Amino acid sequence: MKRFLTTLMILLVVLIAGLSALVLLVNPNDFRAYMVRQVESRSGYQLNLDGPLRWHVWPQLSILSGRMSLTALGASQPLLTAENMRLDVALIPLISHQLKVHQVMLKGAVIQLTPQTEERRAKDAPVGPSGNIPEPDETRGWSFDIAKLKVADSVLVFQHTGDEQITVRNINLQMEQNEKKQAHIELSSRINRDQRDMNMSLVADLNAADYPQQLSATISKFNYQLQGADLPANGISGTSSMTARWIEPERRLELSQLQLTANDSDLQGSASVVLEEKPQWVLNLRSNKLNLDALVAANAVTNTQAVQRAQQQPTLPRPIIASGIEDTTYQNLRGFSAQVNLAASSVRWRGLNFTDVQSAMTNQYGLMTVSELTGNLGRGSMSFPGELDVRNNPPQLTFHPKVDNIEIGQILTAFDYPIALSGLLSMEGEFNGDKLNADAFRRSWQGDASITLSNSTMQGMNFQQLIQQAVTRSNSDVQAKQNFDNVTTLDNLTAQARLNNGNLELKKMEGKSSMLELTGQGSLDLVKQQCDTRFNVTVLGGWEGDSKLIEVLKTTPIPLRVYGPWQKLNYSLQVDQALRKQLQGEAKRRLNDWLDKHKDSNNSKDVKELLKQL
């Protein structure tokens, strides 16, 4: 054992002595000019190293530098700056004064992908004759020839010309590549923007063997968590995986085998984009479940206990940007084309649970056509094809809704209307406006529709009971069967609706049940939540007493006015006037019949005078 330990000590001393001698014999600053030339020849960037280079022996033989920067030709700011850089090098090549770098490590780096760091040609730079410009060398492989790259505690600043800056902080990157230009990447970082924080981590495998013609990557794991302003209290978190491919000749990015989760929602499918001056998007997506209420706090409007608890949790408001106002002109649609197909087995929105949702949309540089937007709600179905045209100002939106047997109570609850009305709604019409949101629909949209409501029940007012009570108070010859239900029920109700800037007019209303019939018209103020409707109601059943008077009541429409705030409706009845008119009409009819039969009677003149008084 002593001999073994002695041998190890001798080897260790020899190794330390050899490294010490190597450090003394080889000056790392001898490689400074070589590194600058290699970086410039391979990438076109200018490497600048501040201060002397020095050796670092343990635990890895390395060259340390002070502050360094990497600048593109003609750029006003460096693309990359770092407080220090470490190059892990191979020992044996140093004996012949050759530098072989295994790993580059940057700490505290700042990477700026902004217009100021882009390459710029000098104004006085010579220009070659037309037709003799050499073709770029596209056969050249990936210019990054280092086996390992490590970036720790760094920052990335990203900005397109004219756009807002995006800052990515706490970047920790570990990348390894082999001789086939296949790299394994592990990345974590944090993005902060508009009072929102996104923490992310990524594991991917990159294949750059055919770069620059083609670059492909398999993202096996992508975890994220988004929190902050205008988001649910617990934020949005999930995972994703996909295969990505960049095709340089077509400038096309393709995403396939996409798997994405966001809270309890999921999304699968494929996407592609051609990055021309105006990008061209194609998306084919499907989902088993899309819970929009759990993704956007403002949409969680429902009376379910779970969402009510979520609404009570505090959420930060969106920040106010002093440089502009919310874009309601949809001008961004002019800058690209798109074909989008989305199918979802289940969609939850504003407390409504839709099933079998199918959508197909296209955008042609400002003309967005929704050729299909269908789904089921309960036992009913709905379709909302339409068009959004923003090629001119102001934008024009047109939709052709068709609804079959949808429970209207769910719709009213979802949009926070306090009308206690239930029934199966069917509707077909056309509506147009200039903004696509619920508040704009209440205030500034126009349109017409045919409405049918089946098995409807309006809580809080029983038309039959109101009329029967008024009649029995003024006439003791008839009584009404006791009915304690404070509801009005109709088997069928039809109407023609016209929406005009917040005022919904209802015309040609006709309703019927076994107990009553009604006709009428009226208007609803969607902004002030008030109504003024007038009905002619005929009570067909529930009478007891004088049979002759009951027969008159069964054929006499009673005027009924319902008006006031939706939450506190008022009514007025004109029973006496209606019965008087009915009796006058009956009397006129009988007197006219008598005159027809007794034209030559001496009393005909008196009867005619009586008719004039009626």
Coordinates of C-alpha atoms in Angstrom, one line a residue:
M1 CA 0.0 0.0 0.0
K2 CA 2.9 2.4 0.8
R3 CA 4.4 1.7 -2.6
F4 CA 1.1 2.4 -4.3
L5 CA 0.7 5.7 -2.4
T6 CA 4.3 6.6 -3.2
T7 CA 3.7 6.0 -6.9
L8 CA 0.5 8.2 -6.9
M9 CA 2.4 11.0 -5.1
I10 CA 5.2 10.8 -7.7
L11 CA 2.7 10.9 -10.6
L12 CA 0.9 13.9 -9.0
V13 CA 4.2 15.8 -8.5
V14 CA 5.2 15.1 -12.1
L15 CA 1.8 16.3 -13.3
I16 CA 1.9 19.4 -11.3
A17 CA 5.5 20.1 -12.3
G18 CA 4.6 19.5 -16.0
L19 CA 1.6 21.9 -15.8
S20 CA 3.7 24.5 -14.0
A21 CA 6.4 24.2 -16.7
L22 CA 3.8 24.4 -19.4
V23 CA 2.3 27.5 -17.8
L24 CA 5.8 29.0 -17.7
L25 CA 6.7 28.0 -21.2
V26 CA 3.4 28.9 -23.0
N27 CA 2.1 32.4 -22.8
P28 CA -1.7 32.5 -23.3
N29 CA -1.5 36.0 -24.8
D30 CA 0.3 34.4 -27.7
F31 CA -3.1 33.1 -28.8
R32 CA -4.9 36.5 -28.6
A33 CA -4.3 37.5 -32.3
Y34 CA -5.1 33.9 -33.4
M35 CA -8.5 33.9 -31.6
V36 CA -9.4 37.3 -33.1
R37 CA -8.6 36.1 -36.6
Q38 CA -10.5 32.8 -36.2
V39 CA -13.6 34.5 -34.9
E40 CA -13.6 37.1 -37.7
S41 CA -13.0 34.5 -40.4
R42 CA -15.6 32.1 -39.2
S43 CA -18.4 34.6 -38.2
G44 CA -17.5 38.1 -39.5
Y45 CA -17.6 39.4 -35.9
Q46 CA -14.8 41.4 -34.3
L47 CA -13.6 40.0 -31.0
N48 CA -12.2 42.4 -28.4
L49 CA -10.5 41.2 -25.2
D50 CA -9.7 43.7 -22.5
G51 CA -6.7 43.0 -20.2
P52 CA -4.2 40.2 -20.3
L53 CA -5.1 36.5 -20.7
R54 CA -4.0 34.2 -17.8
W55 CA -3.9 30.5 -17.0
H56 CA -6.2 28.7 -14.6
V57 CA -5.0 25.2 -13.8
W58 CA -7.4 23.5 -11.4
P59 CA -9.8 21.6 -11.8
Q60 CA -9.6 22.2 -15.6
L61 CA -6.8 23.7 -17.6
S62 CA -8.3 27.0 -18.8
I63 CA -7.5 30.4 -20.2
L64 CA -9.2 33.3 -18.4
S65 CA -9.9 36.7 -19.8
G66 CA -11.3 39.9 -18.5
R67 CA -14.1 41.9 -20.1
M68 CA -14.8 40.7 -23.7
S69 CA -17.1 41.9 -26.5
L70 CA -18.2 40.7 -30.0
T71 CA -19.2 43.3 -32.5
A72 CA -20.6 43.0 -36.1
L73 CA -19.1 45.0 -38.9
G74 CA -20.2 48.6 -38.8
A75 CA -22.5 48.0 -35.8
S76 CA -22.8 50.9 -33.2
Q77 CA -23.1 48.5 -30.3
P78 CA -21.6 45.1 -29.6
L79 CA -23.7 42.0 -30.0
L80 CA -22.2 40.3 -27.0
T81 CA -20.4 41.6 -23.9
A82 CA -19.3 39.6 -20.9
E83 CA -17.5 40.4 -17.6
N84 CA -15.2 37.4 -18.1
M85 CA -14.7 34.4 -20.3
R86 CA -13.2 31.0 -19.6
L87 CA -11.8 28.8 -22.3
D88 CA -11.2 25.1 -21.3
V89 CA -8.4 23.9 -23.5
A90 CA -6.7 20.5 -24.3
L91 CA -3.3 20.0 -22.7
I92 CA -1.4 18.0 -25.3
P93 CA -1.8 20.4 -28.3
L94 CA -0.3 23.2 -26.2
I95 CA 3.1 21.4 -26.4
S96 CA 3.2 22.3 -30.1
H97 CA 1.6 25.7 -29.4
Q98 CA -1.8 24.7 -30.8
L99 CA -5.0 25.9 -29.2
K100 CA -7.9 23.4 -29.0
V101 CA -10.9 24.7 -27.0
H102 CA -13.2 22.1 -25.4
Q103 CA -15.6 24.5 -23.8
V104 CA -16.3 28.3 -23.7
M105 CA -17.9 29.7 -20.6
L106 CA -19.4 33.2 -20.4
K107 CA -20.6 34.7 -17.1
G108 CA -22.6 37.8 -16.7
A109 CA -23.0 38.1 -20.5
V110 CA -25.3 40.7 -22.2
I111 CA -26.5 39.6 -25.6
Q112 CA -28.2 42.4 -27.7
L113 CA -30.3 41.4 -30.8
T114 CA -31.3 44.9 -31.7
P115 CA -31.0 47.2 -34.8
Q116 CA -27.9 48.8 -33.2
T117 CA -26.0 45.5 -33.2
E118 CA -26.8 44.5 -36.8
E119 CA -24.1 44.6 -39.4
R120 CA -23.9 47.8 -41.4
R121 CA -22.0 48.6 -44.6
A122 CA -20.0 51.8 -44.4
K123 CA -21.2 54.6 -46.6
D124 CA -17.8 54.9 -48.4
A125 CA -17.4 51.1 -48.8
P126 CA -16.6 50.1 -52.4
V127 CA -19.4 48.4 -54.4
G128 CA -18.6 45.7 -57.0
P129 CA -19.8 45.9 -60.5
S130 CA -23.3 44.4 -61.1
G131 CA -23.3 40.9 -62.4
N132 CA -20.0 40.1 -60.7
I133 CA -21.2 39.7 -57.2
P134 CA -20.0 36.3 -55.9
E135 CA -22.5 33.9 -54.7
P136 CA -22.5 33.2 -50.9
D137 CA -20.9 30.0 -49.8
E138 CA -23.9 28.0 -48.7
T139 CA -21.9 24.7 -48.4
R140 CA -20.2 25.9 -45.3
G141 CA -21.2 24.1 -42.1
W142 CA -22.0 25.5 -38.7
S143 CA -19.5 28.2 -37.7
F144 CA -19.6 27.2 -34.0
D145 CA -16.8 24.5 -33.8
I146 CA -16.5 24.4 -30.0
A147 CA -17.6 21.2 -28.3
K148 CA -19.2 22.9 -25.3
L149 CA -20.6 26.3 -24.5
K150 CA -21.8 27.4 -21.1
V151 CA -23.5 30.7 -20.4
A152 CA -24.4 31.6 -16.8
D153 CA -26.4 34.5 -15.2
S154 CA -26.7 36.4 -18.5
V155 CA -29.1 38.7 -20.2
L156 CA -30.6 38.8 -23.7
V157 CA -32.1 42.0 -25.1
F158 CA -34.3 41.4 -28.2
Q159 CA -35.9 44.1 -30.4
H160 CA -37.2 44.4 -34.0
T161 CA -37.0 47.8 -35.7
G162 CA -39.8 50.0 -34.3
D163 CA -40.9 47.4 -31.8
E164 CA -40.6 47.4 -28.0
Q165 CA -37.6 45.7 -26.4
I166 CA -38.0 42.3 -24.8
T167 CA -35.5 41.4 -22.0
V168 CA -34.7 37.8 -21.1
R169 CA -32.9 37.5 -17.7
N170 CA -31.2 34.9 -15.7
I171 CA -30.1 32.9 -18.8
N172 CA -28.3 29.7 -18.0
L173 CA -27.3 27.7 -21.1
Q174 CA -25.4 24.5 -21.5
M175 CA -24.7 23.2 -25.0
E176 CA -22.7 20.3 -26.2
Q177 CA -22.1 19.3 -29.8
N178 CA -20.4 16.4 -31.6
E179 CA -18.4 16.2 -34.8
K180 CA -21.6 15.6 -36.8
K181 CA -22.9 19.1 -35.7
Q182 CA -25.5 17.6 -33.5
A183 CA -26.0 19.6 -30.3
H184 CA -27.7 19.0 -27.0
I185 CA -29.1 22.1 -25.3
E186 CA -30.3 22.8 -21.8
L187 CA -31.6 26.4 -21.2
S188 CA -33.4 28.2 -18.4
S189 CA -34.3 31.9 -18.2
R190 CA -36.9 34.5 -17.0
I191 CA -38.7 37.0 -19.2
N192 CA -40.2 40.2 -17.7
R193 CA -42.5 42.4 -19.8
D194 CA -45.6 44.6 -19.1
Q195 CA -45.7 43.6 -15.4
R196 CA -45.6 39.9 -16.3
D197 CA -43.0 37.3 -15.5
M198 CA -42.4 34.1 -17.4
N199 CA -40.0 31.4 -16.0
M200 CA -39.0 28.8 -18.5
S201 CA -36.7 25.8 -18.9
L202 CA -35.9 23.9 -22.1
V203 CA -34.2 20.7 -23.2
A204 CA -33.6 20.3 -26.9
D205 CA -31.5 18.4 -29.5
L206 CA -30.3 20.5 -32.5
N207 CA -29.1 19.1 -35.8
A208 CA -27.0 21.6 -37.8
A209 CA -25.3 19.2 -40.2
D210 CA -27.1 20.8 -43.2
Y211 CA -26.9 24.4 -42.0
P212 CA -27.4 27.0 -43.4
Q213 CA -29.8 25.2 -45.9
Q214 CA -31.7 23.5 -43.1
L215 CA -31.7 23.5 -39.4
S216 CA -33.8 21.1 -37.3
A217 CA -34.5 20.7 -33.6
T218 CA -36.4 18.4 -31.3
I219 CA -37.7 20.1 -28.2
S220 CA -38.3 17.2 -25.8
K221 CA -39.2 19.3 -22.8
F222 CA -40.3 22.9 -22.4
N223 CA -41.7 24.0 -19.0
Y224 CA -43.1 27.5 -18.3
Q225 CA -45.0 29.5 -15.8
L226 CA -46.5 32.9 -16.5
Q227 CA -47.7 35.3 -13.8
G228 CA -48.6 38.9 -13.4
A229 CA -51.0 41.6 -14.7
D230 CA -54.4 40.6 -16.1
L231 CA -53.8 36.9 -15.5
P232 CA -55.5 34.4 -13.1
A233 CA -54.2 34.6 -9.5
N234 CA -52.3 31.3 -9.9
G235 CA -51.0 32.3 -13.3
I236 CA -50.7 30.0 -16.4
S237 CA -48.3 27.1 -16.4
G238 CA -47.7 24.1 -18.6
T239 CA -45.4 22.0 -20.7
S240 CA -44.7 21.7 -24.4
S241 CA -42.8 19.5 -26.9
M242 CA -42.4 19.7 -30.7
T243 CA -40.2 19.2 -33.7
A244 CA -39.0 22.3 -35.5
R245 CA -37.3 22.7 -38.9
W246 CA -36.0 25.8 -40.6
I247 CA -35.6 25.7 -44.4
E248 CA -33.5 28.5 -45.6
P249 CA -34.2 28.6 -49.3
E250 CA -37.9 29.0 -48.6
R251 CA -37.4 30.9 -45.4
R252 CA -39.9 28.5 -43.9
L253 CA -40.3 27.5 -40.2
E254 CA -42.2 24.3 -39.7
L255 CA -43.5 23.0 -36.3
S256 CA -44.8 19.4 -36.1
Q257 CA -45.8 17.0 -33.4
L258 CA -46.8 20.0 -31.3
Q259 CA -48.0 19.1 -27.8
L260 CA -48.9 22.0 -25.5
T261 CA -50.6 22.3 -22.1
A262 CA -51.7 25.4 -20.3
N263 CA -53.3 24.9 -16.9
D264 CA -55.9 22.3 -17.7
S265 CA -56.1 23.0 -21.4
D266 CA -54.2 21.2 -24.2
L267 CA -53.3 21.7 -27.8
Q268 CA -51.9 19.5 -30.5
G269 CA -51.1 19.8 -34.2
S270 CA -48.8 21.5 -36.6
A271 CA -47.9 25.0 -37.8
S272 CA -45.7 26.6 -40.4
V273 CA -44.8 30.2 -41.4
V274 CA -43.0 31.6 -44.4
L275 CA -41.0 34.6 -43.2
E276 CA -41.4 37.0 -46.1
E277 CA -42.0 40.8 -45.8
K278 CA -45.6 39.8 -45.0
P279 CA -45.5 36.4 -43.2
Q280 CA -47.7 33.5 -44.4
W281 CA -49.1 31.3 -41.6
V282 CA -50.7 27.9 -41.8
L283 CA -52.0 26.3 -38.5
N284 CA -53.8 23.0 -38.1
L285 CA -54.6 22.5 -34.4
R286 CA -56.9 20.3 -32.3
S287 CA -57.7 20.1 -28.6
N288 CA -59.3 17.7 -26.2
K289 CA -60.1 20.6 -23.7
L290 CA -59.8 24.3 -23.9
N291 CA -60.7 26.1 -20.7
L292 CA -60.6 29.7 -21.6
D293 CA -62.0 30.8 -18.2
A294 CA -58.8 29.4 -16.5
L295 CA -56.5 31.2 -19.0
V296 CA -58.0 34.7 -19.1
A297 CA -59.4 36.1 -15.8
A298 CA -61.6 38.6 -17.5
N299 CA -63.6 35.8 -19.3
A300 CA -64.4 34.0 -16.0
V301 CA -68.1 35.2 -15.8
T302 CA -70.3 32.5 -14.4
N303 CA -72.3 31.6 -11.4
T304 CA -70.4 28.4 -10.6
Q305 CA -68.9 28.4 -7.1
A306 CA -65.4 27.5 -8.4
V307 CA -65.1 30.4 -10.7
Q308 CA -66.7 32.7 -8.2
R309 CA -63.9 31.9 -5.8
A310 CA -61.4 32.5 -8.6
Q311 CA -62.9 35.9 -9.3
Q312 CA -62.6 36.9 -5.7
Q313 CA -58.9 36.4 -5.8
P314 CA -57.0 39.6 -6.5
T315 CA -55.6 40.1 -10.0
L316 CA -53.4 42.9 -11.1
P317 CA -54.7 45.2 -13.8
R318 CA -52.9 45.6 -17.1
P319 CA -50.4 48.4 -17.2
I320 CA -51.3 51.7 -18.9
I321 CA -48.9 52.3 -21.8
A322 CA -48.4 56.1 -22.2
S323 CA -47.2 55.7 -25.8
G324 CA -50.4 54.6 -27.2
I325 CA -54.0 53.5 -26.9
E326 CA -55.5 50.0 -27.1
D327 CA -55.6 49.0 -30.8
T328 CA -59.2 48.4 -31.8
T329 CA -58.6 48.8 -35.5
Y330 CA -57.0 45.4 -36.0
Q331 CA -54.4 46.9 -38.3
N332 CA -51.9 44.1 -37.5
L333 CA -54.1 41.8 -39.7
R334 CA -52.8 43.7 -42.8
G335 CA -49.3 42.5 -42.2
F336 CA -49.7 38.8 -42.8
S337 CA -51.8 36.0 -44.3
A338 CA -53.1 33.0 -42.4
Q339 CA -55.0 29.8 -42.7
V340 CA -56.2 28.4 -39.4
N341 CA -58.1 25.2 -38.7
L342 CA -59.0 24.4 -35.1
A343 CA -61.1 21.5 -33.7
A344 CA -61.8 21.1 -30.0
S345 CA -63.8 18.4 -28.3
S346 CA -64.6 20.7 -25.3
V347 CA -64.4 24.4 -24.9
R348 CA -65.3 26.3 -21.7
W349 CA -65.9 30.1 -22.1
R350 CA -67.7 32.5 -19.7
G351 CA -69.0 29.4 -17.8
L352 CA -70.5 27.9 -21.0
N353 CA -69.4 24.4 -21.9
F354 CA -69.3 23.9 -25.7
T355 CA -68.6 20.5 -27.4
D356 CA -67.5 19.5 -30.8
V357 CA -66.2 23.0 -31.8
Q358 CA -65.0 23.3 -35.4
S359 CA -63.5 26.5 -36.9
A360 CA -61.9 27.4 -40.2
M361 CA -60.5 31.0 -40.7
T362 CA -58.4 32.7 -43.3
N363 CA -56.8 36.1 -43.4
Q364 CA -55.7 37.8 -46.6
Y365 CA -53.7 40.8 -45.5
G366 CA -56.6 42.4 -43.7
L367 CA -59.6 40.5 -44.9
M368 CA -60.4 37.8 -42.3
T369 CA -63.1 35.3 -43.3
V370 CA -64.6 32.9 -40.7
S371 CA -66.0 30.3 -43.1
E372 CA -66.8 27.9 -40.2
L373 CA -67.3 28.4 -36.5
T374 CA -69.7 25.8 -35.1
G375 CA -70.3 24.0 -31.8
N376 CA -72.8 22.4 -29.6
L377 CA -74.1 23.8 -26.3
G378 CA -76.2 21.4 -24.3
R379 CA -78.7 19.8 -26.7
G380 CA -78.5 22.7 -29.1
S381 CA -76.0 23.9 -31.7
M382 CA -74.8 27.2 -33.1
S383 CA -72.9 28.6 -36.1
F384 CA -71.2 32.0 -36.4
P385 CA -69.7 32.5 -39.9
G386 CA -68.6 36.0 -40.6
E387 CA -66.1 38.4 -42.0
L388 CA -63.7 41.1 -40.6
D389 CA -62.5 43.6 -43.1
V390 CA -59.7 46.0 -41.9
R391 CA -58.3 46.9 -45.3
N392 CA -59.9 50.3 -44.9
N393 CA -60.9 52.4 -41.9
P394 CA -62.9 52.0 -39.9
P395 CA -63.0 48.1 -39.7
Q396 CA -66.2 46.3 -40.7
L397 CA -67.4 43.2 -39.0
T398 CA -70.3 41.1 -40.3
F399 CA -71.6 37.9 -38.7
H400 CA -74.4 35.6 -39.7
P401 CA -75.4 33.7 -36.5
K402 CA -77.6 30.7 -36.6
V403 CA -78.6 29.2 -33.3
D404 CA -80.8 26.1 -32.7
N405 CA -82.3 25.1 -29.4
I406 CA -79.8 26.8 -27.1
E407 CA -80.8 27.4 -23.5
I408 CA -81.2 31.2 -23.3
G409 CA -80.8 31.3 -19.5
Q410 CA -77.1 30.2 -19.8
I411 CA -76.4 32.9 -22.3
L412 CA -77.9 35.6 -20.1
T413 CA -76.0 34.4 -17.1
A414 CA -72.7 34.2 -19.0
F415 CA -73.0 37.9 -20.1
D416 CA -74.2 39.0 -16.6
Y417 CA -77.7 40.0 -17.7
P418 CA -80.1 39.9 -14.7
I419 CA -83.1 38.7 -16.8
A420 CA -84.7 35.6 -15.2
L421 CA -85.7 34.0 -18.5
S422 CA -85.3 30.4 -19.6
G423 CA -86.2 28.5 -22.7
L424 CA -84.7 27.0 -25.9
L425 CA -83.6 29.8 -28.3
S426 CA -83.4 29.5 -32.0
M427 CA -82.2 32.5 -34.1
E428 CA -81.0 33.4 -37.5
G429 CA -79.9 36.8 -38.6
E430 CA -77.1 39.2 -39.6
F431 CA -75.2 41.7 -37.4
N432 CA -72.4 44.2 -38.1
G433 CA -70.2 46.5 -36.1
D434 CA -66.7 47.9 -35.8
K435 CA -65.3 46.2 -32.7
L436 CA -65.3 42.6 -31.6
N437 CA -66.2 42.6 -27.9
A438 CA -69.3 42.2 -25.7
D439 CA -69.4 45.9 -24.7
A440 CA -69.2 47.1 -28.4
F441 CA -72.1 44.6 -29.2
R442 CA -74.2 46.2 -26.6
R443 CA -73.5 49.8 -27.7
S444 CA -72.6 50.1 -31.3
W445 CA -73.7 47.1 -33.3
Q446 CA -76.6 46.8 -35.8
G447 CA -78.5 43.9 -37.2
D448 CA -81.8 42.0 -37.7
A449 CA -82.8 38.5 -36.7
S450 CA -85.7 36.1 -36.5
I451 CA -86.2 34.7 -33.0
T452 CA -88.0 31.7 -31.7
L453 CA -88.2 30.7 -28.1
S454 CA -89.6 27.3 -27.1
N455 CA -90.9 26.3 -23.6
S456 CA -90.0 29.7 -22.2
T457 CA -90.4 30.7 -18.6
M458 CA -90.1 34.3 -17.3
Q459 CA -89.6 34.4 -13.5
G460 CA -91.1 37.3 -11.4
M461 CA -94.3 38.0 -13.4
N462 CA -97.3 35.8 -14.2
F463 CA -99.3 37.5 -17.0
Q464 CA -102.3 35.1 -16.5
Q465 CA -102.4 35.8 -12.8
L466 CA -102.2 39.5 -13.2
I467 CA -105.1 39.7 -15.6
Q468 CA -107.3 37.2 -13.6
Q469 CA -106.8 39.1 -10.4
A470 CA -107.7 42.4 -12.0
V471 CA -110.9 40.9 -13.5
T472 CA -112.0 39.2 -10.3
R473 CA -111.5 42.4 -8.3
S474 CA -113.8 44.3 -10.6
N475 CA -116.4 41.6 -11.3
S476 CA -117.7 39.1 -8.8
D477 CA -119.4 36.9 -11.4
V478 CA -116.2 35.2 -12.3
Q479 CA -113.4 33.6 -10.3
A480 CA -109.9 32.4 -11.2
K481 CA -108.4 29.1 -10.3
Q482 CA -105.7 29.6 -7.7
N483 CA -102.2 29.8 -9.3
F484 CA -99.3 30.6 -7.0
D485 CA -96.5 30.3 -9.6
N486 CA -94.9 33.7 -10.2
V487 CA -93.9 32.8 -13.7
T488 CA -95.2 33.3 -17.3
T489 CA -94.9 30.1 -19.4
L490 CA -95.2 29.9 -23.1
D491 CA -94.9 26.9 -25.3
N492 CA -93.8 29.0 -28.2
L493 CA -92.8 32.7 -28.8
T494 CA -91.7 34.3 -32.0
A495 CA -90.4 37.8 -32.8
Q496 CA -88.5 39.9 -35.3
A497 CA -85.5 41.7 -33.6
R498 CA -83.6 44.7 -34.7
L499 CA -80.5 45.9 -32.9
N500 CA -79.4 49.5 -33.3
N501 CA -76.6 51.0 -31.2
G502 CA -77.8 49.4 -27.9
N503 CA -81.5 49.5 -28.6
L504 CA -83.1 46.1 -29.3
E505 CA -86.5 46.4 -30.9
L506 CA -88.9 43.4 -30.8
K507 CA -91.7 43.4 -33.3
K508 CA -94.4 41.0 -34.3
M509 CA -94.2 39.1 -31.0
E510 CA -96.5 36.2 -30.9
G511 CA -96.7 33.6 -28.1
K512 CA -99.0 30.8 -27.1
S513 CA -99.6 28.2 -24.4
S514 CA -102.5 26.2 -23.2
M515 CA -103.5 29.0 -20.8
L516 CA -102.9 32.2 -22.8
E517 CA -102.1 33.9 -26.1
L518 CA -100.2 37.1 -26.6
T519 CA -99.1 39.5 -29.3
G520 CA -97.0 42.6 -28.9
Q521 CA -93.9 44.7 -29.5
G522 CA -91.4 46.6 -27.4
S523 CA -87.8 47.7 -26.9
L524 CA -84.9 46.8 -24.7
D525 CA -82.1 49.2 -23.8
L526 CA -79.0 46.9 -23.5
V527 CA -76.8 49.6 -22.0
K528 CA -79.2 51.0 -19.3
Q529 CA -80.8 47.6 -18.9
Q530 CA -84.3 48.9 -19.2
C531 CA -87.3 47.8 -21.2
D532 CA -90.7 49.0 -22.4
T533 CA -92.9 46.4 -24.0
R534 CA -96.6 46.3 -24.7
F535 CA -98.6 43.1 -25.0
N536 CA -102.2 42.1 -25.8
V537 CA -102.8 39.1 -23.7
T538 CA -105.7 36.7 -24.0
V539 CA -106.3 34.3 -21.1
L540 CA -107.7 31.1 -22.4
G541 CA -108.1 29.0 -19.3
G542 CA -108.3 29.1 -15.5
W543 CA -111.7 30.8 -15.3
E544 CA -114.7 29.8 -13.1
G545 CA -118.2 31.4 -12.9
D546 CA -120.4 33.2 -15.4
S547 CA -120.0 31.2 -18.6
K548 CA -121.1 34.0 -20.9
L549 CA -118.6 36.5 -19.4
I550 CA -115.9 33.8 -19.5
E551 CA -116.5 33.3 -23.2
V552 CA -116.0 37.0 -23.6
L553 CA -112.8 37.0 -21.6
K554 CA -111.4 34.0 -23.6
T555 CA -111.7 36.2 -26.8
T556 CA -110.7 39.5 -25.3
P557 CA -107.0 40.6 -25.6
I558 CA -106.1 42.6 -22.5
P559 CA -103.5 45.4 -22.9
L560 CA -100.5 44.9 -20.7
R561 CA -97.4 47.1 -20.5
V562 CA -94.2 45.9 -18.9
Y563 CA -91.5 48.6 -18.3
G564 CA -88.7 49.8 -16.2
P565 CA -85.3 48.4 -15.0
W566 CA -84.8 44.7 -15.7
Q567 CA -84.2 43.9 -12.0
K568 CA -87.4 45.7 -10.9
L569 CA -90.0 45.5 -13.6
N570 CA -93.3 47.5 -13.4
Y571 CA -96.6 46.8 -15.2
S572 CA -99.9 48.4 -16.0
L573 CA -103.2 46.7 -17.0
Q574 CA -106.3 48.1 -18.8
V575 CA -108.9 45.4 -18.1
D576 CA -111.9 47.7 -17.8
Q577 CA -111.2 49.5 -21.0
A578 CA -110.6 46.2 -22.8
L579 CA -113.9 44.6 -21.5
R580 CA -115.8 47.8 -22.3
K581 CA -114.5 47.8 -25.9
Q582 CA -115.4 44.1 -26.2
L583 CA -118.9 44.8 -25.0
Q584 CA -119.3 47.8 -27.2
G585 CA -118.0 45.7 -30.1
E586 CA -120.5 42.9 -29.3
A587 CA -123.3 45.5 -29.0
K588 CA -122.4 47.1 -32.4
R589 CA -122.4 43.7 -34.0
R590 CA -125.8 42.7 -32.7
L591 CA -127.4 46.1 -33.6
N592 CA -126.0 45.9 -37.1
D593 CA -127.4 42.4 -37.4
W594 CA -130.8 43.8 -36.3
L595 CA -130.6 46.6 -38.8
D596 CA -129.9 44.2 -41.6
K597 CA -133.0 42.2 -40.7
H598 CA -135.3 45.2 -40.0
K599 CA -134.4 47.9 -42.5
D600 CA -138.0 49.1 -42.9
S601 CA -138.7 49.2 -39.2
N602 CA -139.9 52.5 -37.6
N603 CA -137.2 52.0 -34.9
S604 CA -134.3 51.7 -37.4
K605 CA -133.6 55.5 -37.1
D606 CA -133.2 55.2 -33.3
V607 CA -130.9 52.2 -33.6
K608 CA -128.7 54.1 -36.0
E609 CA -128.4 57.0 -33.6
L610 CA -127.5 54.6 -30.8
L611 CA -124.7 53.1 -33.0
K612 CA -123.2 56.5 -33.5
Q613 CA -123.0 57.0 -29.8
L614 CA -121.2 53.7 -29.4

